[in-house]
Amino acid sequence: MPASPPAAPAALAQSLHFWARNASNESALLRASLRLGLFDALPEEGAGEPLPVSGLARRLAASERGVRALVELLACLGLARQDDAHGYALASGTAALLRDTALRARLDAELPWWGPDGLLDEAVKHGGPVDFEGRRWDVPGHYRALFLEPPPAASPEAEAFFDCFARGAPRMQVLVTAARLGVLELLARRPHTLPELGAATYLSTDGLRLLVELLARLGIARADGAAWGLTDEARKVLEGKALAYLVRSLSVSARYWEALGRLDETVRHERYILDLKDAEVSRRFYADNSQQLTAVFASHFQLSVRAATTVSRTHPLEGAAVLDIGTGSGVWGAAFARATPTTHVTYFDQAVVLEQVRRNVAQLKVEDRARFWPGDLFTQDFGTAAFDVIILPQVLNVLRPEDVPGLFARVARALKPGGVLLVAEYVLNERRDGPLEHLYFGLRRFMTNEGDLLSFSEYARLLSGVGLTSSVCLPLPTQELVLAARPGVALPSELAPHARPTPAAA
Ligand SMILES: C[S@@+](CC[C@H](N)C(=O)[O-])C[C@H]1O[C@@H](n2cnc3c(N)ncnc32)[C@H](O)[C@@H]1O
């Protein structure tokens, strides 16, 4: 739980990664848990019988899936405890903190600020308060109070809890605003005085001063005389393509802001603020997502090439027919297409997404062995015994849990008898209390009315149900591969070693 500005580049790199991706998730988790009464509903460890998710959901009159998404994360963070029967209790340290009435009052006072804090862009543009839901909010004053003039610290434990609860999301917002308004890029180019920054961005001097002072608190900016530039650590961390990568990652996280701020409503009523089951919302979200994924094509290609090499050890890919469902940027199918000169790949996704896939596939010079298949993966019949390999890369997490068995059944039917199914997913550990990054990703899938993350044994059970009784789970660096096939079909038992993609692809 990072509370103070980092000093060394490695620490700053780690902090930036956390602030850009998960700080707002963590703040939203804690705020929603408080708002819903989840902290109070959990028995304190050692003082009462741990409660299963279903019991907690009943007690809170909330969605079981939503409560599970929260308590699994609380357990992973050490704030709650899970027993062997999947009962949950509040860790005694957390219970003691929440009995502190002064801390409780500070936490309660932060709850209404999520929406206004999301308007930092506007506050920086005008250098003053902003309107939100019919009221004026002193957003600059709130950021100043949080970061620049914080009250004397309470106990370190209370301060760390307050920091995650109250400052995590605003930290991300500072970065989002600095990226959106072009300030981060200007600072990275060379030091600028405030008037120079103002001339380049048309932002108010007061707003700019606040923004650079906030960036300084995060260890990113510093003043040298009248000129503001990046700190040495930030310059090292953000050199090359790293700044563009950070900006993209911030823009993805920013899209979840409102939904995270109203997470308690989603957990209580399954009311989805960013509902990706709405066709138009999904079309826009994933068209943008496909472009984001294209931007990181090279790094994902390393994973998909390794997966294709792994599969080819037991399933030679010469002349093979491969189906890539929910292809996104095309990065998985394309890796299989490049495995041999005769592998044919069908790229399946929403029509709007396939436009970008066509460009990516052409760039890799595998368009002559490509078929583009627009459709709806919730209903599409993929045929019978038509494919040697079917890939489901980061797609199951898009489906609500009740839709997964149906998709598995259609996929199993479309596989040739000796074929292999490759699922690339964030697979949870068997206790479902980690890894942390996976659980945060799962929280976002829940709040967008999408899927559930599963453990390997949960996948294996579902796959057995459609006749794919043989399965293995192989960990890639950032996600896992689950390979499945019918009985008697050989599957690789380990990953192929990492191989560098050819220059044309990178
Ligand atoms: C999380 S992305 C994964 C992209 C890609 N496979 C990857 O790993 O980079 C999920 C993909 O599923 C697609 N998708 C979502 N709902 C769909 C639907 N109803 N029909 C077809 N594709 C859909 C999205 O367009 C998106 O490209």
Short mmCIF file of N, CA, C and O in Angstrom, two decimals, residues 12 16 175 184 188 220 230 232-244 246-247:
data_model
loop_
_atom_site.label_atom_id
_atom_site.label_comp_id
_atom_site.label_asym_id
_atom_site.label_seq_id
_atom_site.Cartn_x
_atom_site.Cartn_y
_atom_site.Cartn_z
N LEU A 12 9.48 3.90 -8.41
CA LEU A 12 8.57 4.80 -9.12
C LEU A 12 7.87 4.05 -10.25
O LEU A 12 6.67 4.23 -10.47
N LEU A 16 3.93 3.87 -10.48
CA LEU A 16 3.18 4.36 -11.64
C LEU A 16 2.28 3.27 -12.21
O LEU A 16 1.13 3.51 -12.57
N LEU A 175 -2.69 11.85 -12.61
CA LEU A 175 -1.95 11.38 -13.80
C LEU A 175 -2.81 11.47 -15.05
O LEU A 175 -2.34 11.86 -16.12
N LEU A 184 2.03 16.24 -19.03
CA LEU A 184 3.04 15.20 -18.83
C LEU A 184 4.02 15.18 -20.01
O LEU A 184 5.23 15.11 -19.85
N ALA A 188 7.99 16.10 -20.12
CA ALA A 188 8.94 15.08 -20.57
C ALA A 188 9.84 15.62 -21.68
O ALA A 188 10.98 15.19 -21.84
N ILE A 220 7.07 12.84 -9.52
CA ILE A 220 7.18 12.84 -10.98
C ILE A 220 7.76 14.16 -11.51
O ILE A 220 8.52 14.17 -12.46
N LEU A 230 10.58 16.94 -15.33
CA LEU A 230 10.43 15.64 -14.67
C LEU A 230 11.57 15.46 -13.67
O LEU A 230 12.67 16.00 -13.86
N ASP A 232 14.56 13.17 -12.02
CA ASP A 232 15.49 12.25 -12.71
C ASP A 232 14.89 10.85 -12.79
O ASP A 232 15.00 10.17 -13.80
N GLU A 233 14.25 10.44 -11.67
CA GLU A 233 13.66 9.08 -11.63
C GLU A 233 12.58 8.96 -12.70
O GLU A 233 12.52 7.99 -13.44
N ALA A 234 11.70 9.98 -12.76
CA ALA A 234 10.59 9.92 -13.72
C ALA A 234 11.13 9.92 -15.14
O ALA A 234 10.60 9.21 -16.01
N ARG A 235 12.19 10.70 -15.39
CA ARG A 235 12.73 10.73 -16.75
C ARG A 235 13.22 9.34 -17.15
O ARG A 235 12.96 8.87 -18.25
N LYS A 236 13.90 8.67 -16.21
CA LYS A 236 14.40 7.32 -16.51
C LYS A 236 13.24 6.37 -16.78
O LYS A 236 13.26 5.56 -17.71
N VAL A 237 12.22 6.46 -15.92
CA VAL A 237 11.10 5.50 -16.04
C VAL A 237 10.28 5.76 -17.30
O VAL A 237 9.74 4.83 -17.90
N LEU A 238 10.18 7.04 -17.72
CA LEU A 238 9.26 7.37 -18.81
C LEU A 238 9.96 7.54 -20.16
O LEU A 238 9.35 8.02 -21.12
N GLU A 239 11.22 7.13 -20.24
CA GLU A 239 11.90 7.35 -21.51
C GLU A 239 11.41 6.35 -22.57
O GLU A 239 10.75 5.35 -22.26
N GLY A 240 11.73 6.65 -23.82
CA GLY A 240 11.34 5.76 -24.93
C GLY A 240 9.83 5.70 -25.07
O GLY A 240 9.15 6.72 -25.00
N LYS A 241 9.32 4.46 -25.21
CA LYS A 241 7.89 4.31 -25.43
C LYS A 241 7.10 4.28 -24.13
O LYS A 241 5.88 4.15 -24.14
N ALA A 242 7.81 4.37 -22.99
CA ALA A 242 7.12 4.16 -21.70
C ALA A 242 6.07 5.22 -21.43
O ALA A 242 5.02 4.93 -20.86
N LEU A 243 6.33 6.48 -21.85
CA LEU A 243 5.35 7.53 -21.58
C LEU A 243 4.05 7.24 -22.35
O LEU A 243 2.94 7.33 -21.79
N ALA A 244 4.19 6.89 -23.63
CA ALA A 244 2.99 6.59 -24.44
C ALA A 244 2.24 5.40 -23.83
O ALA A 244 1.00 5.39 -23.79
N LEU A 246 2.19 4.52 -20.66
CA LEU A 246 1.51 4.99 -19.43
C LEU A 246 0.24 5.75 -19.79
O LEU A 246 -0.82 5.55 -19.19
N VAL A 247 0.34 6.62 -20.80
CA VAL A 247 -0.82 7.44 -21.19
C VAL A 247 -1.97 6.54 -21.66
O VAL A 247 -3.12 6.76 -21.31
#
